[in-house]
């Protein structure tokens, strides 16, 4: 293939410099935007770029200690939709945990009050107040026995699990409807670097 363009003018480099002619036997060194720190490029000394330019005037130096305080990145996000199925699963597990904690707390509270003698003292006072010549009155200790208290607390915990799960799922549906009108709740999240 032949070149039909004829004689072309030499290419101009940045700063008006002519490209150095490659000599035979020397490796090719491409031009650089910034000279190397010694003022040499490809083993050749480069002239200074202008008045007052020293040997390292155009060299980029790394920024050290530019920012000492940590920067906080912030992002504003919007909760546009809450999945009712995932809300139901999470609320079911949380209400089960709350129900177990309620039963355990009731059992521990009953044992502490029984060890302090609260039931015997209050039960004796109530039986004297409600008693007559024929009957001994109301027996508080048999009414508030530990098995009866645990059964009552367990029934309350089961009702709490059903109601909390249903209310949380209904709340997710209501939130999705209201978020369709107003856009949802906006959150600002921050990330420390």
C-alpha positions as CSV (number, residue, x, y, z in Angstrom):
1,X,0.0,0.0,0.0
2,X,1.4,3.4,-0.9
3,X,1.0,6.8,0.8
4,X,-0.7,9.2,-1.6
5,X,-0.8,12.2,0.8
6,X,2.6,13.5,-0.1
7,X,4.8,15.5,2.2
8,X,3.2,16.1,5.6
9,X,4.2,18.8,8.1
10,X,5.8,17.4,11.3
11,X,3.5,16.7,14.2
12,X,3.3,19.3,17.0
13,X,3.5,18.1,20.6
14,X,2.1,19.7,23.6
15,X,4.0,23.0,24.3
16,X,5.2,23.4,20.7
17,X,8.0,20.8,21.0
18,X,9.0,18.6,18.1
19,X,9.1,14.9,18.6
20,X,12.6,13.5,19.2
21,X,13.8,11.5,16.2
22,X,14.2,7.9,17.1
23,X,17.7,6.8,16.6
24,X,18.6,3.3,15.5
25,X,19.2,0.8,18.2
26,X,17.4,2.9,21.0
27,X,14.1,1.8,22.5
28,X,11.0,3.9,21.8
29,X,9.9,6.2,24.7
30,X,6.4,7.6,24.3
31,X,5.8,11.3,25.2
32,X,4.6,12.0,28.8
33,X,2.3,14.7,30.0
34,X,4.4,15.3,33.1
35,X,8.2,15.0,33.1
36,X,9.8,12.5,35.4
37,X,11.2,14.0,38.7
38,X,14.7,14.3,37.4
39,X,13.7,16.4,34.5
40,X,14.5,13.6,32.1
41,X,12.3,11.8,29.7
42,X,13.4,8.7,28.0
43,X,17.0,9.3,29.1
44,X,17.0,12.9,27.5
45,X,17.1,16.2,29.4
46,X,13.9,18.2,28.7
47,X,14.0,22.0,28.6
48,X,12.1,23.9,31.2
49,X,8.5,24.7,30.4
50,X,8.6,28.4,31.0
51,X,10.0,31.2,33.1
52,X,10.5,30.3,36.8
53,X,9.9,26.6,36.2
54,X,12.4,24.6,38.2
55,X,13.4,21.0,37.6
56,X,10.3,19.6,39.4
57,X,7.8,22.4,38.8
58,X,5.3,20.4,36.7
59,X,5.6,17.1,38.7
60,X,2.5,15.9,40.4
61,X,3.1,15.2,44.0
62,X,0.9,13.0,46.2
63,X,-1.4,14.8,48.6
64,X,-0.5,13.8,52.1
65,X,-2.6,14.8,55.0
66,X,-5.0,16.7,52.9
67,X,-8.0,15.8,55.1
68,X,-7.6,14.8,58.7
69,X,-11.2,14.7,59.8
70,X,-13.3,11.7,58.6
71,X,-15.9,12.5,56.0
72,X,-19.5,11.3,56.5
73,X,-21.5,10.2,53.4
74,X,-25.2,10.8,53.7
75,X,-28.0,9.3,51.5
76,X,-31.7,10.1,51.6
77,X,-33.8,7.0,50.9
78,X,-37.5,6.4,50.8
79,X,-39.3,3.4,52.1
80,X,-41.8,3.0,49.2
81,X,-43.3,-0.4,50.0
82,X,-43.3,-2.9,52.9
83,X,-43.9,-6.5,51.8
84,X,-46.8,-7.8,53.9
85,X,-45.5,-11.4,53.8
86,X,-42.1,-10.5,55.3
87,X,-43.8,-8.2,57.8
88,X,-46.0,-11.1,58.9
89,X,-43.1,-13.5,59.3
90,X,-41.0,-11.1,61.3
91,X,-43.9,-10.0,63.6
92,X,-44.9,-13.6,64.2
93,X,-41.4,-14.5,65.4
94,X,-41.1,-11.4,67.5
95,X,-44.5,-11.9,69.1
96,X,-43.5,-15.6,69.9
97,X,-40.4,-14.3,71.6
98,X,-42.4,-11.7,73.5
99,X,-44.9,-14.5,74.6
100,X,-42.1,-16.7,75.9
101,X,-40.6,-13.8,77.8
102,X,-44.0,-13.1,79.3
103,X,-44.5,-16.7,80.6
104,X,-40.9,-16.8,82.0
105,X,-41.3,-13.4,83.7
106,X,-44.7,-14.4,85.3
107,X,-43.1,-17.7,86.6
108,X,-40.1,-15.8,88.1
109,X,-42.3,-13.1,89.6
110,X,-44.6,-15.8,91.2
111,X,-41.6,-17.6,92.7
112,X,-40.2,-14.4,94.2
113,X,-43.5,-13.4,95.7
114,X,-44.1,-16.8,97.1
115,X,-40.6,-16.9,98.6
116,X,-41.2,-13.5,100.3
117,X,-44.5,-14.8,101.8
118,X,-46.8,-12.4,100.0
119,X,-49.4,-15.0,99.1
120,X,-49.6,-16.4,102.7
121,X,-49.9,-13.0,104.3
122,X,-52.4,-11.5,101.9
123,X,-54.3,-14.8,101.7
124,X,-54.6,-15.0,105.5
125,X,-56.0,-11.4,105.5
126,X,-58.5,-12.1,102.7
127,X,-59.7,-15.4,104.3
128,X,-60.3,-13.6,107.7
129,X,-62.2,-10.8,105.9
130,X,-64.4,-13.1,103.8
131,X,-64.7,-15.9,106.3
132,X,-67.7,-16.6,108.5
133,X,-68.5,-19.2,111.2
134,X,-69.3,-21.9,108.7
135,X,-66.6,-21.3,106.1
136,X,-63.0,-20.3,106.1
137,X,-63.4,-17.6,103.4
138,X,-61.6,-17.1,100.1
139,X,-58.4,-19.2,99.7
140,X,-56.0,-16.9,97.7
141,X,-53.1,-19.5,97.7
142,X,-55.1,-22.2,95.9
143,X,-56.5,-19.7,93.5
144,X,-53.1,-18.2,92.6
145,X,-51.2,-21.5,92.4
146,X,-48.2,-21.7,90.0
147,X,-49.9,-24.0,87.4
148,X,-53.0,-21.8,87.2
149,X,-50.9,-18.7,86.8
150,X,-48.8,-20.3,84.0
151,X,-51.9,-21.5,82.2
152,X,-53.4,-18.1,82.3
153,X,-50.2,-16.4,81.2
154,X,-49.8,-18.9,78.3
155,X,-53.4,-18.1,77.1
156,X,-52.5,-14.4,77.1
157,X,-49.3,-15.0,75.2
158,X,-51.1,-17.0,72.5
159,X,-53.7,-14.3,72.1
160,X,-50.9,-11.7,71.9
161,X,-49.1,-13.7,69.2
162,X,-52.2,-13.9,67.0
163,X,-53.2,-10.2,67.5
164,X,-49.7,-8.8,67.1
165,X,-49.1,-10.8,63.8
166,X,-52.5,-9.7,62.4
167,X,-52.1,-6.1,63.4
168,X,-48.6,-5.9,61.9
169,X,-49.7,-7.4,58.6
170,X,-52.7,-5.0,58.5
171,X,-50.3,-2.2,59.2
172,X,-48.1,-3.2,56.3
173,X,-51.2,-3.1,54.0
174,X,-52.2,0.3,55.3
175,X,-48.7,1.7,54.9
176,X,-48.5,0.5,51.3
177,X,-51.8,2.3,50.6
178,X,-50.7,5.5,52.2
179,X,-47.2,5.4,50.6
180,X,-48.8,5.2,47.2
181,X,-50.4,8.6,47.9
182,X,-47.6,10.5,49.7
183,X,-44.5,8.6,48.6
184,X,-43.5,6.8,51.8
185,X,-41.2,7.6,54.8
186,X,-37.9,9.3,54.0
187,X,-34.8,8.2,55.8
188,X,-31.4,9.8,55.9
189,X,-28.6,7.2,56.2
190,X,-25.1,8.2,57.1
191,X,-21.9,6.2,56.5
192,X,-18.7,7.1,58.3
193,X,-15.5,6.6,56.3
